[in-house]
């Protein structure tokens, strides 16, 4: 069974740091692109960032609100994804989900395109930033 | 970044009703759109990708359509388990972005 289990959430003061983990099982983690998505209390979904597989360069991409403060990394030997969060702000309070990034492709008017969506999600871990 | 706008923000409907939710992208995204369902306290669940492709295991009463900037999610006959919040997500390019959500409530 494909499974993602997040951990590491908790209460942290503004300006503090926290590192989240996401343990993967049931699929070949090393081949997967992975994302973090968050949801503030009573709000909608917000994509946080993505890391590609090692074979695709293990490059990262981030949403503007977290760029320069958050870092996504992975340890394929442990089938684990990480989210290092520094300089935390009260507005970072949210449930943080990890998810696999599915990649599709198709032809449109003689051009070949790729598209990306999240097909497997963990249950989430809660981060509260408060003094 | 591509902005996604969903409407309505909420809809009240009865079991058996046909429900349609719309999503508009700030620029053309071909067919590269996904839809998710989220129930309170639970993780989102993928329903549809590439605008109209049904994810495995999702009931056929869910369907998606559209291309370019305008998309729709239709539930042909609302069931009790369908009361939830639905989100669209542009799948065209990073950063991935979501619509604000549509809450389907019991009438």
mmCIF file of C-alpha atoms in Angstrom, chain A residues 2-130:
data_model
loop_
_atom_site.group_PDB
_atom_site.id
_atom_site.type_symbol
_atom_site.label_atom_id
_atom_site.label_comp_id
_atom_site.label_asym_id
_atom_site.label_seq_id
_atom_site.Cartn_x
_atom_site.Cartn_y
_atom_site.Cartn_z
ATOM 1 C CA UNK A 2 1.318 3.433 -0.949
ATOM 2 C CA UNK A 3 1.687 5.490 2.213
ATOM 3 C CA UNK A 4 3.090 8.836 3.316
ATOM 4 C CA UNK A 5 3.402 9.660 7.016
ATOM 5 C CA UNK A 6 4.372 13.138 8.146
ATOM 6 C CA UNK A 7 5.912 13.928 11.529
ATOM 7 C CA UNK A 8 7.761 16.682 13.348
ATOM 8 C CA UNK A 9 5.007 19.250 13.744
ATOM 9 C CA UNK A 10 4.534 21.198 16.937
ATOM 10 C CA UNK A 11 4.486 24.590 18.619
ATOM 11 C CA UNK A 12 7.335 26.992 17.846
ATOM 12 C CA UNK A 13 7.909 30.668 18.563
ATOM 13 C CA UNK A 14 8.105 33.265 15.794
ATOM 14 C CA UNK A 15 11.608 33.354 14.396
ATOM 15 C CA UNK A 16 12.210 29.739 15.347
ATOM 16 C CA UNK A 17 12.937 26.650 13.274
ATOM 17 C CA UNK A 18 11.325 23.270 12.774
ATOM 18 C CA UNK A 19 12.072 20.278 10.567
ATOM 19 C CA UNK A 20 9.283 18.104 9.231
ATOM 20 C CA UNK A 21 9.718 14.565 7.933
ATOM 21 C CA UNK A 22 7.633 12.461 5.575
ATOM 22 C CA UNK A 23 8.219 8.700 5.573
ATOM 23 C CA UNK A 24 7.266 6.990 2.321
ATOM 24 C CA UNK A 25 6.437 3.350 1.692
ATOM 25 C CA UNK A 26 4.790 1.161 -0.925
ATOM 26 C CA UNK A 27 6.442 2.741 -3.974
ATOM 27 C CA UNK A 28 9.902 3.504 -5.348
ATOM 28 C CA UNK A 29 10.586 6.709 -3.462
ATOM 29 C CA UNK A 30 13.848 7.444 -5.272
ATOM 30 C CA UNK A 31 11.996 7.829 -8.582
ATOM 31 C CA UNK A 32 9.338 10.154 -7.195
ATOM 32 C CA UNK A 33 9.075 13.894 -7.328
ATOM 33 C CA UNK A 34 7.684 15.116 -4.017
ATOM 34 C CA UNK A 35 5.882 18.218 -2.793
ATOM 35 C CA UNK A 36 4.806 19.887 0.416
ATOM 36 C CA UNK A 37 1.387 21.549 0.552
ATOM 37 C CA UNK A 38 0.004 23.450 3.529
ATOM 38 C CA UNK A 39 -3.377 24.567 4.777
ATOM 39 C CA UNK A 40 -3.796 27.357 7.316
ATOM 40 C CA UNK A 41 -6.703 26.970 9.773
ATOM 41 C CA UNK A 42 -9.999 27.466 7.934
ATOM 42 C CA UNK A 43 -8.216 28.336 4.685
ATOM 43 C CA UNK A 44 -7.522 26.706 1.337
ATOM 44 C CA UNK A 45 -4.612 24.687 0.034
ATOM 45 C CA UNK A 46 -1.258 26.346 -0.638
ATOM 46 C CA UNK A 47 1.570 24.642 -2.501
ATOM 47 C CA UNK A 48 4.854 25.099 -0.622
ATOM 48 C CA UNK A 49 7.503 23.521 -2.800
ATOM 49 C CA UNK A 50 8.773 20.543 -4.765
ATOM 50 C CA UNK A 51 11.900 18.423 -5.083
ATOM 51 C CA UNK A 52 12.664 16.354 -8.151
ATOM 52 C CA UNK A 53 14.152 12.866 -8.069
ATOM 53 C CA UNK A 54 17.911 12.434 -8.002
ATOM 54 C CA UNK A 55 17.919 11.244 -11.601
ATOM 55 C CA UNK A 56 16.136 14.458 -12.579
ATOM 56 C CA UNK A 57 18.668 16.572 -10.728
ATOM 57 C CA UNK A 58 17.048 16.749 -7.265
ATOM 58 C CA UNK A 59 16.294 20.402 -7.933
ATOM 59 C CA UNK A 60 13.876 22.334 -5.763
ATOM 60 C CA UNK A 61 11.249 24.980 -6.385
ATOM 61 C CA UNK A 62 9.387 27.045 -3.784
ATOM 62 C CA UNK A 63 6.369 29.277 -3.430
ATOM 63 C CA UNK A 64 7.192 32.951 -2.972
ATOM 64 C CA UNK A 65 6.040 33.201 0.696
ATOM 65 C CA UNK A 66 8.557 30.563 1.828
ATOM 66 C CA UNK A 67 11.443 31.054 -0.591
ATOM 67 C CA UNK A 68 14.689 31.674 1.268
ATOM 68 C CA UNK A 69 13.239 30.404 4.573
ATOM 69 C CA UNK A 70 12.184 26.825 3.795
ATOM 70 C CA UNK A 71 14.345 24.045 2.341
ATOM 71 C CA UNK A 72 13.120 20.747 0.946
ATOM 72 C CA UNK A 73 15.491 17.785 0.921
ATOM 73 C CA UNK A 74 15.301 14.028 0.622
ATOM 74 C CA UNK A 75 17.158 10.932 1.784
ATOM 75 C CA UNK A 76 16.425 8.163 -0.687
ATOM 76 C CA UNK A 77 18.282 5.610 1.476
ATOM 77 C CA UNK A 78 15.688 6.251 4.191
ATOM 78 C CA UNK A 79 12.694 6.818 1.884
ATOM 79 C CA UNK A 80 12.176 10.129 3.647
ATOM 80 C CA UNK A 81 11.338 13.661 2.568
ATOM 81 C CA UNK A 82 12.143 16.687 4.725
ATOM 82 C CA UNK A 83 11.019 20.271 5.096
ATOM 83 C CA UNK A 84 13.392 22.524 7.046
ATOM 84 C CA UNK A 85 11.544 25.656 8.124
ATOM 85 C CA UNK A 86 13.524 28.633 9.417
ATOM 86 C CA UNK A 87 12.568 32.180 10.441
ATOM 87 C CA UNK A 88 9.043 30.992 11.074
ATOM 88 C CA UNK A 89 6.203 33.510 11.073
ATOM 89 C CA UNK A 90 2.737 33.294 12.605
ATOM 90 C CA UNK A 91 1.331 33.032 9.083
ATOM 91 C CA UNK A 92 3.202 29.738 8.627
ATOM 92 C CA UNK A 93 0.749 28.139 11.068
ATOM 93 C CA UNK A 94 -0.883 25.325 9.100
ATOM 94 C CA UNK A 95 -1.316 21.639 8.545
ATOM 95 C CA UNK A 96 1.576 20.526 6.334
ATOM 96 C CA UNK A 97 1.002 17.684 3.886
ATOM 97 C CA UNK A 98 3.563 15.825 1.835
ATOM 98 C CA UNK A 99 2.443 14.441 -1.502
ATOM 99 C CA UNK A 100 3.810 12.617 -4.505
ATOM 100 C CA UNK A 101 3.957 14.693 -7.685
ATOM 101 C CA UNK A 102 2.538 12.781 -10.632
ATOM 102 C CA UNK A 103 3.781 13.842 -14.039
ATOM 103 C CA UNK A 104 1.741 13.447 -17.173
ATOM 104 C CA UNK A 105 2.442 14.413 -20.737
ATOM 105 C CA UNK A 106 0.588 15.046 -23.937
ATOM 106 C CA UNK A 107 0.591 16.664 -27.351
ATOM 107 C CA UNK A 108 -1.154 19.960 -27.963
ATOM 108 C CA UNK A 109 -0.865 21.469 -31.464
ATOM 109 C CA UNK A 110 2.386 19.728 -32.331
ATOM 110 C CA UNK A 111 3.944 20.676 -28.979
ATOM 111 C CA UNK A 112 4.753 18.162 -26.243
ATOM 112 C CA UNK A 113 3.831 19.251 -22.737
ATOM 113 C CA UNK A 114 4.286 17.979 -19.205
ATOM 114 C CA UNK A 115 1.804 18.552 -16.416
ATOM 115 C CA UNK A 116 1.964 17.994 -12.668
ATOM 116 C CA UNK A 117 -0.493 17.111 -9.937
ATOM 117 C CA UNK A 118 -0.447 15.472 -6.487
ATOM 118 C CA UNK A 119 -1.829 11.948 -6.484
ATOM 119 C CA UNK A 120 -0.903 10.507 -3.070
ATOM 120 C CA UNK A 121 -1.132 12.557 0.108
ATOM 121 C CA UNK A 122 -0.131 11.999 3.700
ATOM 122 C CA UNK A 123 -2.471 12.777 6.589
ATOM 123 C CA UNK A 124 -0.559 15.918 7.526
ATOM 124 C CA UNK A 125 1.259 17.312 10.555
ATOM 125 C CA UNK A 126 0.294 20.510 12.377
ATOM 126 C CA UNK A 127 2.687 23.413 12.824
ATOM 127 C CA UNK A 128 1.707 26.250 15.144
ATOM 128 C CA UNK A 129 3.832 29.394 15.247
ATOM 129 C CA UNK A 130 2.927 31.451 18.279
#
